[in-house]
């Protein structure tokens, strides 16, 4: 992915999150669920705040003519994906042990969330790891 | 592993960003390389060496303990 594609993708995702959240919050507001709507807007502000940091970094890379990825970032991504795969296996085993207490929808949601979080944690770990080969 | 990238970069009056652009990597990669926290591929090491007008051996210094 080039720096330009990464920047445009991040920009589009940010815009879609803002538009989607506003429409969804308005619907919730009209249904009288103002608390849920407020929480949703707060989550959106947090997400867009995080994305704006990435967007700014991506824009600076684009302006400086630097690539969005290189051999180190590919290695980090590869290692993180490997670790996340093994961690997620354990997450699914633990979730299956609790399948009597959870709906299948919740089980799936927790499993996918666990996979995403395990990838994020692995990425943070690998990104700060010394002597990466 | 120790590197002489910082020293040679200063000799050529290059910033980390300029060197990153010349090598074709992210600035963070140059930071990690300078600190000796990342072992680059042979190709990347050769690119850095060529840009800094040196050899790989002159830039990347390995002690015996690093090779164990």
GROMACS .gro file of C-alpha atoms in nm:
model
  201
    1UNK     CA    1   0.000   0.000   0.000
    2UNK     CA    2   0.147   0.335  -0.099
    3UNK     CA    3   0.140   0.637   0.131
    4UNK     CA    4  -0.125   0.802  -0.086
    5UNK     CA    5  -0.360   0.501  -0.078
    6UNK     CA    6  -0.311   0.467   0.298
    7UNK     CA    7  -0.391   0.837   0.353
    8UNK     CA    8  -0.702   0.829   0.133
    9UNK     CA    9  -0.823   0.504   0.298
   10UNK     CA   10  -0.780   0.649   0.648
   11UNK     CA   11  -0.958   0.968   0.543
   12UNK     CA   12  -1.252   0.774   0.392
   13UNK     CA   13  -1.280   0.548   0.700
   14UNK     CA   14  -1.283   0.854   0.929
   15UNK     CA   15  -1.553   1.025   0.720
   16UNK     CA   16  -1.764   0.706   0.710
   17UNK     CA   17  -1.734   0.662   1.088
   18UNK     CA   18  -1.848   1.020   1.149
   19UNK     CA   19  -2.141   1.001   0.903
   20UNK     CA   20  -2.248   0.654   1.024
   21UNK     CA   21  -2.235   0.752   1.389
   22UNK     CA   22  -2.432   1.073   1.333
   23UNK     CA   23  -2.709   0.887   1.145
   24UNK     CA   24  -2.720   0.604   1.402
   25UNK     CA   25  -2.717   0.848   1.698
   26UNK     CA   26  -2.998   1.053   1.545
   27UNK     CA   27  -3.207   0.736   1.510
   28UNK     CA   28  -3.136   0.641   1.871
   29UNK     CA   29  -3.223   0.995   1.981
   30UNK     CA   30  -3.555   0.979   1.797
   31UNK     CA   31  -3.629   0.645   1.967
   32UNK     CA   32  -3.571   0.813   2.303
   33UNK     CA   33  -3.243   0.635   2.375
   34UNK     CA   34  -3.042   0.946   2.445
   35UNK     CA   35  -2.792   0.774   2.679
   36UNK     CA   36  -2.695   0.518   2.414
   37UNK     CA   37  -2.668   0.796   2.154
   38UNK     CA   38  -2.436   0.997   2.380
   39UNK     CA   39  -2.216   0.690   2.447
   40UNK     CA   40  -2.200   0.622   2.073
   41UNK     CA   41  -2.092   0.980   2.001
   42UNK     CA   42  -1.825   0.959   2.273
   43UNK     CA   43  -1.693   0.633   2.122
   44UNK     CA   44  -1.692   0.801   1.780
   45UNK     CA   45  -1.495   1.099   1.917
   46UNK     CA   46  -1.238   0.859   2.066
   47UNK     CA   47  -1.209   0.662   1.741
   48UNK     CA   48  -1.184   0.970   1.521
   49UNK     CA   49  -0.929   1.120   1.764
   50UNK     CA   50  -0.712   0.808   1.729
   51UNK     CA   51  -0.760   0.807   1.352
   52UNK     CA   52  -0.669   1.175   1.328
   53UNK     CA   53  -0.328   1.098   1.484
   54UNK     CA   54  -0.273   0.823   1.225
   55UNK     CA   55  -0.406   1.051   0.951
   56UNK     CA   56  -0.163   1.328   1.045
   57UNK     CA   57   0.129   1.082   1.054
   58UNK     CA   58   0.024   0.941   0.718
   59UNK     CA   59  -0.005   1.293   0.571
   60UNK     CA   60   0.344   1.382   0.698
   61UNK     CA   61   0.483   1.062   0.539
   62UNK     CA   62   0.307   1.146   0.213
   63UNK     CA   63   0.445   1.501   0.216
   64UNK     CA   64   0.797   1.381   0.298
   65UNK     CA   65   0.783   1.119   0.023
   66UNK     CA   66   0.835   0.831   0.267
   67UNK     CA   67   0.678   0.488   0.208
   68UNK     CA   68   0.390   0.371   0.426
   69UNK     CA   69   0.564   0.037   0.483
   70UNK     CA   70   0.907  -0.117   0.459
   71UNK     CA   71   1.071  -0.449   0.543
   72UNK     CA   72   1.057  -0.376   0.919
   73UNK     CA   73   0.684  -0.297   0.918
   74UNK     CA   74   0.613  -0.610   0.708
   75UNK     CA   75   0.813  -0.823   0.953
   76UNK     CA   76   0.628  -0.671   1.249
   77UNK     CA   77   0.293  -0.737   1.083
   78UNK     CA   78   0.390  -1.094   0.999
   79UNK     CA   79   0.515  -1.177   1.349
   80UNK     CA   80   0.214  -1.005   1.508
   81UNK     CA   81  -0.026  -1.203   1.290
   82UNK     CA   82   0.151  -1.527   1.393
   83UNK     CA   83   0.134  -1.448   1.764
   84UNK     CA   84  -0.224  -1.326   1.736
   85UNK     CA   85  -0.322  -1.651   1.566
   86UNK     CA   86  -0.190  -1.862   1.855
   87UNK     CA   87  -0.337  -1.631   2.120
   88UNK     CA   88  -0.675  -1.636   1.946
   89UNK     CA   89  -0.675  -2.017   1.952
   90UNK     CA   90  -0.662  -2.002   2.333
   91UNK     CA   91  -0.927  -1.728   2.337
   92UNK     CA   92  -1.164  -1.949   2.134
   93UNK     CA   93  -1.097  -2.248   2.361
   94UNK     CA   94  -1.179  -2.037   2.670
   95UNK     CA   95  -1.491  -1.900   2.499
   96UNK     CA   96  -1.606  -2.250   2.404
   97UNK     CA   97  -1.581  -2.347   2.771
   98UNK     CA   98  -1.833  -2.069   2.845
   99UNK     CA   99  -2.066  -2.145   2.553
  100UNK     CA  100  -2.350  -2.243   2.789
  101UNK     CA  101  -2.355  -1.898   2.945
  102UNK     CA  102  -2.328  -1.692   2.628
  103UNK     CA  103  -2.540  -1.657   2.314
  104UNK     CA  104  -2.373  -1.760   1.989
  105UNK     CA  105  -2.381  -1.394   1.876
  106UNK     CA  106  -2.201  -1.280   2.191
  107UNK     CA  107  -1.955  -1.568   2.162
  108UNK     CA  108  -1.870  -1.467   1.806
  109UNK     CA  109  -1.842  -1.101   1.900
  110UNK     CA  110  -1.611  -1.171   2.196
  111UNK     CA  111  -1.402  -1.408   1.983
  112UNK     CA  112  -1.355  -1.156   1.703
  113UNK     CA  113  -1.288  -0.877   1.951
  114UNK     CA  114  -1.030  -1.099   2.124
  115UNK     CA  115  -0.861  -1.169   1.792
  116UNK     CA  116  -0.845  -0.799   1.707
  117UNK     CA  117  -0.713  -0.707   2.053
  118UNK     CA  118  -0.455  -0.989   2.049
  119UNK     CA  119  -0.328  -0.862   1.712
  120UNK     CA  120  -0.306  -0.506   1.848
  121UNK     CA  121  -0.119  -0.618   2.161
  122UNK     CA  122   0.116  -0.839   1.956
  123UNK     CA  123   0.180  -0.550   1.717
  124UNK     CA  124   0.265  -0.314   2.006
  125UNK     CA  125   0.495  -0.579   2.155
  126UNK     CA  126   0.673  -0.648   1.827
  127UNK     CA  127   0.699  -0.279   1.736
  128UNK     CA  128   0.894  -0.207   2.054
  129UNK     CA  129   1.094  -0.530   2.052
  130UNK     CA  130   1.469  -0.494   2.035
  131UNK     CA  131   1.682  -0.709   1.806
  132UNK     CA  132   1.400  -0.779   1.564
  133UNK     CA  133   1.537  -1.000   1.290
  134UNK     CA  134   2.502  -0.500   1.732
  135UNK     CA  135   2.641  -0.148   1.703
  136UNK     CA  136   2.614   0.076   1.402
  137UNK     CA  137   2.798   0.381   1.274
  138UNK     CA  138   2.498   0.512   1.081
  139UNK     CA  139   2.456   0.821   1.300
  140UNK     CA  140   2.822   0.916   1.266
  141UNK     CA  141   2.831   0.864   0.888
  142UNK     CA  142   2.496   1.036   0.845
  143UNK     CA  143   2.638   1.342   1.019
  144UNK     CA  144   2.943   1.328   0.794
  145UNK     CA  145   2.717   1.343   0.487
  146UNK     CA  146   2.500   1.608   0.657
  147UNK     CA  147   2.187   1.397   0.621
  148UNK     CA  148   1.885   1.397   0.852
  149UNK     CA  149   1.716   1.070   0.946
  150UNK     CA  150   1.428   1.161   0.716
  151UNK     CA  151   1.658   1.233   0.421
  152UNK     CA  152   1.843   0.906   0.470
  153UNK     CA  153   1.511   0.721   0.502
  154UNK     CA  154   1.392   0.874   0.174
  155UNK     CA  155   1.715   0.779  -0.002
  156UNK     CA  156   1.703   0.422   0.128
  157UNK     CA  157   1.326   0.393   0.073
  158UNK     CA  158   1.226   0.305   0.428
  159UNK     CA  159   1.031   0.469   0.708
  160UNK     CA  160   1.208   0.711   0.942
  161UNK     CA  161   1.139   0.479   1.239
  162UNK     CA  162   1.342   0.208   1.068
  163UNK     CA  163   1.644   0.441   1.052
  164UNK     CA  164   1.594   0.523   1.422
  165UNK     CA  165   1.590   0.151   1.513
  166UNK     CA  166   1.890   0.084   1.286
  167UNK     CA  167   2.092   0.363   1.448
  168UNK     CA  168   2.020   0.227   1.794
  169UNK     CA  169   2.116  -0.122   1.678
  170UNK     CA  170   1.769  -0.247   1.773
  171UNK     CA  171   1.690  -0.386   1.429
  172UNK     CA  172   1.888  -0.636   1.226
  173UNK     CA  173   1.830  -0.538   0.864
  174UNK     CA  174   1.820  -0.769   0.566
  175UNK     CA  175   2.137  -0.794   0.361
  176UNK     CA  176   1.969  -0.591   0.087
  177UNK     CA  177   1.879  -0.305   0.323
  178UNK     CA  178   2.225  -0.312   0.482
  179UNK     CA  179   2.383  -0.292   0.137
  180UNK     CA  180   2.157   0.000   0.039
  181UNK     CA  181   2.249   0.193   0.355
  182UNK     CA  182   2.617   0.117   0.300
  183UNK     CA  183   2.605   0.234  -0.060
  184UNK     CA  184   2.432   0.560   0.027
  185UNK     CA  185   2.680   0.628   0.310
  186UNK     CA  186   2.967   0.539   0.074
  187UNK     CA  187   3.094   0.261   0.304
  188UNK     CA  188   3.092  -0.114   0.330
  189UNK     CA  189   2.848  -0.319   0.538
  190UNK     CA  190   3.132  -0.421   0.773
  191UNK     CA  191   3.223  -0.059   0.836
  192UNK     CA  192   2.868   0.033   0.930
  193UNK     CA  193   2.733  -0.269   1.116
  194UNK     CA  194   2.967  -0.380   1.392
  195UNK     CA  195   2.913  -0.721   1.545
  196UNK     CA  196   3.081  -0.848   1.859
  197UNK     CA  197   3.128  -1.220   1.919
  198UNK     CA  198   2.838  -1.221   2.166
  199UNK     CA  199   2.607  -1.078   1.897
  200UNK     CA  200   2.676  -1.374   1.672
  201UNK     CA  201   2.609  -1.645   1.931
   0.00000   0.00000   0.00000
